[in-house]
Coordinates of C-alpha atoms in Angstrom, one line a residue:
M132 CA 14.6 93.3 26.8
P133 CA 11.1 93.5 28.4
K134 CA 10.1 90.5 30.5
P135 CA 7.2 88.4 29.2
K136 CA 3.9 88.9 30.9
I137 CA 2.7 86.1 33.1
I138 CA -1.0 87.0 33.6
K139 CA -2.9 88.8 31.0
K140 CA -5.1 91.7 32.1
E141 CA -8.3 89.9 31.1
E142 CA -7.4 86.9 33.3
I143 CA -8.4 86.6 36.9
I144 CA -5.8 86.6 39.6
L145 CA -5.8 83.3 41.6
P146 CA -5.9 83.6 45.5
D147 CA -2.7 82.3 47.1
K148 CA -4.1 78.9 48.2
V149 CA -5.6 78.3 44.7
R150 CA -2.4 79.5 42.9
Q151 CA -0.4 77.0 45.0
A152 CA -2.7 74.2 44.2
Y153 CA -2.7 75.1 40.5
Q154 CA 1.1 75.6 40.2
A155 CA 2.1 72.7 42.5
N156 CA 4.4 70.3 40.7
F157 CA 2.4 67.6 42.5
G158 CA -0.5 68.7 40.4
S159 CA 1.6 68.4 37.3
D160 CA 2.5 64.9 38.4
V161 CA -1.2 64.2 38.6
N162 CA -1.5 65.5 35.0
Y163 CA 1.2 63.0 34.0
R164 CA -0.5 60.2 35.9
L165 CA -3.7 60.9 34.1
G166 CA -1.8 60.9 30.8
V167 CA -0.5 57.5 31.5
E168 CA -3.9 56.2 32.7
F169 CA -5.7 57.4 29.6
E170 CA -2.8 56.7 27.2
L171 CA -2.3 60.3 26.1
N172 CA 0.5 61.2 23.8
I173 CA 2.9 64.0 24.4
G174 CA 0.7 66.5 22.5
Q175 CA -2.4 65.5 24.4
L176 CA -0.4 65.8 27.7
V177 CA 0.2 69.4 26.8
G178 CA -3.5 69.7 26.0
L179 CA -4.4 68.4 29.4
T180 CA -2.2 71.0 31.0
E181 CA -4.1 73.7 29.0
L182 CA -7.4 72.3 30.1
V183 CA -6.4 72.4 33.8
R184 CA -5.3 76.0 33.3
D185 CA -8.7 76.9 31.7
L186 CA -10.6 75.3 34.5
Y187 CA -8.6 77.0 37.2
F188 CA -8.9 80.4 35.5
K189 CA -12.6 79.7 34.9
K190 CA -12.5 79.8 31.2
V191 CA -14.2 76.4 31.2
D192 CA -17.0 75.5 33.6
V193 CA -16.2 72.5 35.8
L194 CA -19.8 71.2 35.1
N195 CA -19.0 71.0 31.4
V196 CA -15.6 69.3 31.8
E197 CA -16.5 66.0 30.1
N198 CA -17.7 67.8 27.0
E199 CA -14.4 69.8 26.9
I200 CA -12.5 66.5 27.1
L201 CA -14.5 65.0 24.2
K202 CA -13.8 68.1 22.2
R203 CA -10.1 68.4 22.9
F204 CA -9.1 64.7 23.0
K205 CA -9.9 61.7 20.9
L206 CA -11.5 59.6 23.6
T207 CA -14.6 57.5 23.7
P208 CA -17.6 59.1 25.7
E209 CA -17.0 56.5 28.4
K210 CA -13.4 57.3 28.8
A211 CA -14.1 61.1 28.7
K212 CA -16.5 60.7 31.6
E213 CA -14.0 58.6 33.5
M214 CA -11.2 61.1 32.9
A215 CA -13.5 64.0 33.9
K216 CA -14.3 62.3 37.2
E217 CA -10.6 61.6 37.9
L218 CA -9.7 65.2 36.9
C219 CA -12.2 66.6 39.3
G220 CA -11.2 64.3 42.1
M221 CA -7.5 64.4 41.7
R222 CA -6.8 67.9 40.4
L223 CA -9.7 70.2 41.3
Q224 CA -11.2 68.9 44.5
V225 CA -8.2 70.2 46.5
V226 CA -9.7 73.6 46.2
G227 CA -13.2 72.4 45.2
D228 CA -15.3 74.2 47.8
E229 CA -13.5 77.5 48.1
W230 CA -12.7 78.1 44.5
F231 CA -15.1 76.0 42.4
D232 CA -18.1 76.4 44.7
G233 CA -18.4 72.7 45.2
K234 CA -18.7 71.9 41.5
P235 CA -15.9 69.2 41.4
A236 CA -17.8 67.2 44.1
K237 CA -21.1 67.7 42.2
K238 CA -19.5 66.5 39.0
I239 CA -18.0 63.4 40.6
I240 CA -21.4 62.4 41.9
E241 CA -23.1 63.2 38.6
L242 CA -20.6 60.9 36.9
G243 CA -21.3 58.0 39.2
G244 CA -18.3 58.5 41.5
R245 CA -17.9 58.9 45.3
V246 CA -16.3 62.1 46.7
E247 CA -15.0 60.2 49.7
D248 CA -12.9 58.0 47.5
Y249 CA -10.7 61.1 46.8
A250 CA -10.4 62.4 50.4
E251 CA -7.1 60.7 51.2
F252 CA -5.7 61.8 47.9
V253 CA -6.7 65.4 48.6
Q254 CA -5.0 65.3 51.9
E255 CA -1.8 64.0 50.3
Y256 CA -2.1 66.8 47.7
L257 CA -2.3 69.4 50.4
K258 CA 0.7 68.0 52.3
D259 CA 2.8 67.8 49.2
I260 CA 2.0 71.4 48.2
E261 CA 4.0 72.4 51.4
T262 CA 7.0 70.2 50.8
E263 CA 7.3 69.3 47.1
E264 CA 9.8 72.1 46.2
L265 CA 12.0 70.9 49.0
K266 CA 11.7 67.3 47.6
R267 CA 12.8 68.5 44.2
L268 CA 15.6 70.4 45.8
S269 CA 16.9 67.3 47.5
E270 CA 16.7 65.5 44.1
A271 CA 18.4 68.3 42.2
G272 CA 21.4 68.9 44.4
P273 CA 22.7 71.5 46.9
F274 CA 21.0 74.9 46.8
D275 CA 22.1 78.1 48.4
A276 CA 18.9 80.0 49.2
A277 CA 20.8 83.3 49.7
Q278 CA 22.2 83.2 46.2
G279 CA 19.1 81.8 44.5
D280 CA 20.9 79.3 42.4
N281 CA 18.8 78.7 39.3
N282 CA 20.9 75.7 38.3
N283 CA 18.4 73.6 40.2
I284 CA 16.4 73.5 37.0
G285 CA 19.3 71.9 35.1
G286 CA 19.9 69.6 38.0
A287 CA 16.3 68.4 38.0
I288 CA 16.6 67.7 34.3
K289 CA 19.9 65.9 34.7
E290 CA 18.7 63.7 37.5
K291 CA 15.5 62.6 35.6
I292 CA 17.6 61.9 32.5
E293 CA 19.7 59.5 34.6
E294 CA 16.4 57.7 35.3
E295 CA 15.8 57.2 31.6
P296 CA 14.0 53.8 32.0
L297 CA 11.3 55.8 34.0
V298 CA 11.0 58.5 31.4
V299 CA 11.1 57.1 27.8
R300 CA 9.5 53.7 27.4
D301 CA 8.9 53.8 23.6
P302 CA 11.5 56.0 21.9
E303 CA 10.0 55.8 18.4
Q304 CA 6.5 56.7 19.6
E305 CA 7.9 59.5 21.7
K306 CA 9.8 60.8 18.7
S307 CA 6.6 60.7 16.6
N308 CA 4.7 62.6 19.3
A309 CA 7.5 65.2 19.6
K310 CA 7.3 65.9 15.9
I311 CA 3.6 66.5 16.2
V312 CA 4.4 69.1 18.9
F313 CA 7.1 70.8 16.9
G314 CA 4.8 70.8 13.9
S315 CA 1.8 72.5 15.4
M316 CA 2.0 73.2 19.1
L317 CA 5.1 75.2 19.9
K318 CA 3.4 78.4 20.5
N319 CA 1.2 76.9 23.2
I320 CA 4.1 75.2 25.0
L321 CA 6.3 78.2 24.9
G322 CA 3.5 80.3 26.3
L323 CA 2.8 78.0 29.2
R324 CA 4.0 78.8 32.7
D325 CA 4.4 75.3 34.0
Y326 CA 7.8 74.4 35.5
A327 CA 7.0 70.7 35.9
L328 CA 5.7 70.2 32.4
K329 CA 8.7 71.9 30.8
I330 CA 11.0 69.8 33.0
E331 CA 9.2 66.7 31.7
L332 CA 9.4 67.8 28.0
N333 CA 13.0 68.7 28.3
V334 CA 13.9 65.4 29.9
R335 CA 12.2 63.5 27.1
L336 CA 13.7 65.5 24.3
I337 CA 17.2 65.5 25.7
T338 CA 17.0 61.8 26.3
L339 CA 15.8 61.1 22.8
L340 CA 18.5 63.3 21.2
M341 CA 21.2 61.7 23.3
S342 CA 20.2 58.3 22.2
D343 CA 19.6 59.1 18.6
D344 CA 21.5 57.3 15.9
E345 CA 24.8 58.6 14.3
E346 CA 22.9 60.2 11.4
R347 CA 21.1 62.4 13.9
V348 CA 17.9 62.1 11.9
F349 CA 15.6 63.1 14.8
Q350 CA 17.4 66.3 15.3
R351 CA 17.2 67.3 11.6
E352 CA 13.5 66.4 11.6
L353 CA 12.8 68.8 14.5
I354 CA 14.8 71.6 12.8
D355 CA 13.0 71.0 9.5
L356 CA 9.6 71.2 11.3
M357 CA 10.5 74.6 12.8
H358 CA 11.7 75.8 9.3
E359 CA 8.3 74.8 8.0
S360 CA 6.1 75.8 10.9
N361 CA 3.1 78.0 10.0
E362 CA 2.2 78.8 13.6
L363 CA 1.6 82.5 13.9
I364 CA 3.4 84.0 16.9
T365 CA 2.8 87.8 16.3
A366 CA -0.1 89.7 15.0
E367 CA 1.2 91.7 12.0
S368 CA 3.0 90.6 8.9
I369 CA 6.8 91.0 8.8
L370 CA 9.2 91.9 6.1
V371 CA 11.8 89.1 5.3
G372 CA 14.1 90.3 2.5
S373 CA 11.9 92.3 0.2
E374 CA 8.7 90.2 0.8
N375 CA 5.9 90.8 3.2
V376 CA 5.1 87.4 4.8
D377 CA 3.0 86.0 7.7
P378 CA 4.6 86.2 11.1
T379 CA 5.1 82.5 11.5
I380 CA 7.7 80.6 13.4
S381 CA 9.4 79.7 10.1
N382 CA 9.5 83.3 8.9
W383 CA 10.8 84.8 12.2
I384 CA 13.7 82.2 12.1
K385 CA 14.4 83.2 8.5
D386 CA 14.4 86.9 9.6
Y387 CA 16.9 86.4 12.3
I388 CA 19.2 84.3 10.1
S389 CA 18.9 86.9 7.4
Y390 CA 20.0 89.6 9.9
A391 CA 22.7 87.6 11.8
G392 CA 24.2 86.0 8.6
S393 CA 24.5 82.6 10.2
A394 CA 22.3 79.7 11.1
E395 CA 24.9 78.1 13.3
A396 CA 24.6 79.9 16.6
L397 CA 22.5 82.2 18.7
S398 CA 25.1 84.8 19.7
S399 CA 23.9 86.9 22.6
I400 CA 25.5 89.9 21.0
K401 CA 23.9 89.3 17.6
K402 CA 20.6 88.7 19.2
A403 CA 20.7 91.9 21.3
Q404 CA 21.5 93.8 18.1
Y405 CA 18.7 92.1 16.3
F406 CA 16.2 92.9 18.9
T407 CA 17.3 96.5 18.9
A408 CA 17.6 97.1 15.2
S409 CA 15.0 94.8 13.6
P410 CA 12.2 96.8 12.0
N411 CA 9.9 93.8 12.5
L412 CA 10.5 93.7 16.2
K413 CA 9.8 97.5 16.7
K414 CA 6.2 97.0 15.9
V415 CA 5.4 94.0 18.2
S416 CA 4.3 94.0 21.9
A417 CA 6.6 93.0 24.7
E418 CA 4.8 89.7 25.0
E419 CA 5.3 89.0 21.3
R420 CA 9.0 89.9 21.6
A421 CA 9.3 87.4 24.4
M422 CA 7.7 84.7 22.2
V423 CA 10.1 85.5 19.4
D424 CA 13.0 85.3 21.8
N425 CA 11.8 81.9 23.1
V426 CA 11.4 80.6 19.5
L427 CA 14.9 81.5 18.7
K428 CA 16.2 80.0 22.0
L429 CA 14.3 76.7 21.2
Y430 CA 15.5 76.6 17.6
F431 CA 19.2 77.0 18.5
A432 CA 18.9 74.7 21.5
V433 CA 17.9 72.0 19.1
K434 CA 20.3 73.0 16.3
N435 CA 23.4 73.2 18.6
F436 CA 22.4 70.4 20.9
Y437 CA 25.3 68.1 20.2
F438 CA 27.8 70.9 20.2
N439 CA 26.5 72.1 23.6
L440 CA 26.6 68.5 24.9
S441 CA 30.2 68.3 24.1
K442 CA 31.1 71.6 25.6
Y443 CA 28.8 72.1 28.7
D444 CA 27.7 70.1 31.7
L445 CA 24.3 68.5 31.4
N446 CA 23.1 70.8 34.1
D447 CA 23.5 73.8 31.7
I448 CA 21.6 72.3 28.8
Y449 CA 17.9 72.6 28.0
I450 CA 15.6 72.5 25.0
F451 CA 12.4 74.4 26.0
P452 CA 13.5 77.7 27.7
F453 CA 12.3 78.8 31.1
S454 CA 11.4 82.4 31.7
E455 CA 13.1 84.5 34.3
E456 CA 9.9 84.8 36.2
E457 CA 9.5 81.0 36.4
Q458 CA 13.0 80.6 37.7
N459 CA 12.6 83.5 40.3
D460 CA 9.2 82.2 41.4
F461 CA 10.7 78.7 41.9
V462 CA 13.6 80.1 43.9
E463 CA 11.2 82.3 46.1
Q464 CA 9.0 79.2 46.8
L465 CA 12.1 77.3 47.9
K466 CA 13.1 80.1 50.3
E467 CA 9.6 80.2 51.8
Q468 CA 9.5 76.5 52.2
T469 CA 12.9 76.4 53.7
I470 CA 11.8 78.9 56.4
I471 CA 8.7 76.8 57.1
K472 CA 10.6 73.5 57.3
D473 CA 13.3 75.0 59.5
A474 CA 10.7 76.2 62.0
S475 CA 9.0 72.9 61.9
L476 CA 12.2 71.0 62.6
D477 CA 13.1 73.3 65.5
A478 CA 9.6 72.7 67.0
A479 CA 10.1 69.0 66.6
R480 CA 13.5 69.0 68.2
D481 CA 12.0 70.8 71.2
D482 CA 9.3 68.2 71.5
I483 CA 11.8 65.4 71.5
T484 CA 13.9 66.9 74.3
T485 CA 11.0 67.6 76.6
A486 CA 8.8 64.5 76.0
E487 CA 9.3 61.1 77.6
I488 CA 10.4 58.8 74.8
D489 CA 8.6 55.5 74.0
I490 CA 11.3 53.5 72.1
E491 CA 8.8 51.1 70.5
A492 CA 6.6 53.9 69.4
L493 CA 9.6 55.5 67.6
F494 CA 9.8 52.6 65.2
K495 CA 6.1 52.4 64.4
D496 CA 4.4 53.9 61.4
K497 CA 1.3 56.1 61.9
P498 CA -1.7 53.9 62.1
E499 CA -3.2 55.3 58.9
D500 CA 0.1 54.9 57.1
R501 CA 0.5 51.3 58.2
L502 CA -3.1 50.5 57.2
K503 CA -2.5 51.9 53.7
I504 CA 0.8 50.1 53.3
N505 CA -0.8 46.8 54.3
Q506 CA -3.7 47.3 51.9
E507 CA -1.2 48.0 49.1
K508 CA 0.8 44.9 50.0
Q509 CA -2.2 42.8 49.8
R510 CA -3.3 44.3 46.5
I511 CA 0.2 43.7 45.0
V512 CA 0.5 40.2 46.4
D513 CA -3.0 39.4 44.9
A514 CA -2.0 40.9 41.5
T515 CA 1.6 39.5 41.3
R516 CA 1.7 36.4 43.6
K517 CA 5.0 37.9 44.6
E518 CA 6.5 37.1 41.2
Y519 CA 9.8 39.0 41.1
D520 CA 9.3 40.7 37.7
K521 CA 5.7 41.7 38.3
V522 CA 6.6 43.2 41.7
A523 CA 9.4 45.1 40.0
D524 CA 7.0 46.6 37.5
E525 CA 4.7 47.8 40.3
F526 CA 7.8 49.2 42.1
E527 CA 9.0 51.1 39.0
L528 CA 5.6 52.7 38.5
A529 CA 5.3 53.7 42.2
L530 CA 8.8 55.3 42.0
L531 CA 7.8 57.3 39.0
N532 CA 4.7 58.7 40.7
R533 CA 6.3 59.0 44.1
K534 CA 3.6 56.9 45.8
R535 CA 5.1 56.4 49.3
H536 CA 2.8 53.7 50.5
I537 CA 3.2 51.6 47.4
I538 CA 6.9 52.1 47.4
I539 CA 7.2 50.9 51.0
A540 CA 4.8 48.0 50.3
C541 CA 7.0 46.8 47.3
L542 CA 10.2 47.1 49.4
E543 CA 8.8 45.0 52.2
I544 CA 7.6 42.4 49.7
L545 CA 11.0 42.3 48.0
A546 CA 12.7 42.1 51.4
E547 CA 10.4 39.2 52.5
V548 CA 11.2 37.1 49.3
G549 CA 14.9 38.0 49.4
A550 CA 14.9 39.7 46.0
L551 CA 15.8 43.3 46.7
D552 CA 19.5 42.8 46.0
N553 CA 18.7 40.8 42.9
L554 CA 16.7 43.8 41.7
L555 CA 19.8 45.9 41.7
V556 CA 22.0 43.2 40.2
E557 CA 19.8 41.9 37.5
D558 CA 17.4 44.8 36.5
S559 CA 19.0 47.7 34.6
R560 CA 16.1 50.0 35.5
F561 CA 17.0 50.0 39.1
Q562 CA 20.7 49.6 38.7
N563 CA 20.7 52.8 36.7
L564 CA 18.9 54.6 39.6
L565 CA 21.6 53.3 42.0
F566 CA 24.4 54.6 39.6
G567 CA 22.6 57.9 39.3
Y568 CA 22.8 58.2 43.1
F569 CA 26.5 57.4 43.1
K570 CA 27.1 60.2 40.5
R571 CA 25.1 62.8 42.3
N572 CA 27.0 62.0 45.6
N573 CA 30.5 61.9 44.0
L574 CA 30.9 58.2 44.6
P575 CA 32.4 57.0 41.2
A576 CA 34.5 54.3 42.9
E577 CA 31.3 52.7 44.3
Q578 CA 29.9 52.0 40.9
I579 CA 33.1 50.2 39.9
A580 CA 33.1 48.3 43.2
F581 CA 29.5 47.4 42.8
K582 CA 30.1 45.7 39.5
A583 CA 32.9 43.6 41.0
D584 CA 30.9 42.5 44.1
P585 CA 27.2 43.7 44.0
Y586 CA 25.8 41.7 46.9
K587 CA 26.9 44.0 49.7
G588 CA 24.7 45.7 52.3
K589 CA 26.1 49.1 51.5
Y590 CA 24.6 49.0 48.0
V591 CA 21.1 48.1 49.3
Q592 CA 21.6 50.9 51.8
A593 CA 22.6 53.4 49.0
F594 CA 19.5 52.4 47.0
V595 CA 17.0 52.9 49.9
K596 CA 18.8 56.2 50.7
F597 CA 18.0 57.3 47.1
I598 CA 14.4 56.2 47.5
F599 CA 13.6 57.8 50.8
L600 CA 15.9 60.8 51.0
E601 CA 16.0 61.8 47.3
R602 CA 13.0 60.4 45.5
L603 CA 10.5 60.9 48.4
G604 CA 12.4 63.9 50.0
L605 CA 12.1 62.5 53.6
S606 CA 14.3 63.7 56.4
E607 CA 17.4 61.7 57.4
N608 CA 15.6 60.5 60.6
E609 CA 12.4 59.4 58.9
G610 CA 14.2 57.7 56.0
A611 CA 16.5 55.8 58.4
R612 CA 13.5 54.9 60.6
L613 CA 11.7 53.3 57.6
V614 CA 14.9 51.4 56.7
A615 CA 15.4 50.2 60.3
N616 CA 12.0 48.5 60.0
L617 CA 13.1 47.1 56.6
S618 CA 16.2 45.8 58.2
N619 CA 14.0 43.9 60.7
I620 CA 12.3 42.2 57.9
F621 CA 15.6 41.2 56.4
R622 CA 16.8 39.7 59.7
N623 CA 13.5 37.9 60.3
H624 CA 13.9 36.3 56.9
G625 CA 17.5 35.3 57.3
S626 CA 19.3 38.1 55.4
K627 CA 21.8 39.2 58.1
E628 CA 23.9 41.0 55.5
Y629 CA 21.0 43.6 55.2
G630 CA 19.9 43.5 58.8
Q631 CA 21.9 46.6 60.0
L632 CA 21.3 49.3 57.4
S633 CA 20.2 51.8 60.0
Y634 CA 19.7 52.0 63.8
L635 CA 18.1 54.0 66.6
D636 CA 20.7 56.1 68.4
L637 CA 19.5 56.1 72.0
S638 CA 21.7 59.0 72.9
D639 CA 19.4 61.4 71.1
N640 CA 16.5 59.1 70.1
T641 CA 17.0 59.6 66.3
F642 CA 17.5 57.1 63.6
K643 CA 20.8 57.1 61.8
W644 CA 22.5 55.2 59.0
T645 CA 25.0 52.5 59.8
E646 CA 28.5 52.9 58.5
L647 CA 29.0 50.0 56.1

């Protein structure tokens, strides 16, 4: 079957640096962050992704962005201006000069903002462009670059599902928003080439379906919406039975079921026969054939969800399909980043062996990092007065958005007040993250042992390993360095049990994890 086209002929081709900024999953995280800040529903979140695409491909002028926001989203003029300013600073300024001819900076000033306020964020964006796929790799599980294992996609979905408290906060509202998408926005989503967004949508849908009631009402509602969908996905009318009908999602599903004789499964053999023999498919373009294929995959992914869940590992289950190109591009990016990272690590090791080591300096944060951490600590203390539950809420949001400085600031505050272990014992949000770490690292006995005696150093150690090595994707040495400093805080505040989580090995001047 022909592969779907990724870039239409009438569209411009993005230079490599611009393409990396546009496709970066860090950028998609920014989209999600803006969605949270401006209280966008799941349909509007998709709309935001489309707006970013139109800006990068210059279908929308950056200088007109607030008017586009007013037109596409139901926001007040004041919120539209604020969102336009944030969008320019957080999503466009990273390539603002070379690709947008300085327009994002101009628009920020025009809307009453300061370009310098986004400078640090832009630097973080650029840094994360280089490393984020490796971060996702460390979260998703082992990856053999030589084989190009596409199961990383399933792994990324599975891991985020294990973080359900960070994903689905209001299930009924999420279901309502999902039904809006299935009723009127499927063509747009299926046509998007946005790995991070599709991961997010799959996580939310799978989580909602897994937690649905015994009647499986939500699943039936999604199926019914596809049966009723009037979204046109091909250009010419099609023949279903003896009737010429519009080429809607609904009618294409009916056509397949009429040919295959069953609505219960999407047989690869039946589908191949259908795509070869169907008179309707003989007159559509390769891109339209791909769209029909994706519609059928989506339909049967929803329809057979519970059967698939009982038969397959969660790694192998998805709702919204990924194209082969998306998977291959992802794998190629991983290979390139692995080469870059390996070269950087080799250079770093050479520097360590040839330079005179300052022990005290090895423990210290970079000055700019420490300044930012201290600023965040002061902000959080002022906002929460170190109240346990309020700090926990700040911590959860920082973990969701992978905000390193805020995460470290929260950890230090919790260590100072002696509440980090209580966080794991009493708050299911963070306990579930710890249990997810045990599952991914084949430590089922640890979960049982934790429930019997949770106040042990090794459980705090496992939790901070999850945060620094998996969630933030740091190296073993850097993660253990940060935890060594955290251990110092524990010791200084009388928590000897957690005072030896990691240490500096003077034989090679690297930080390592203590065997607990």
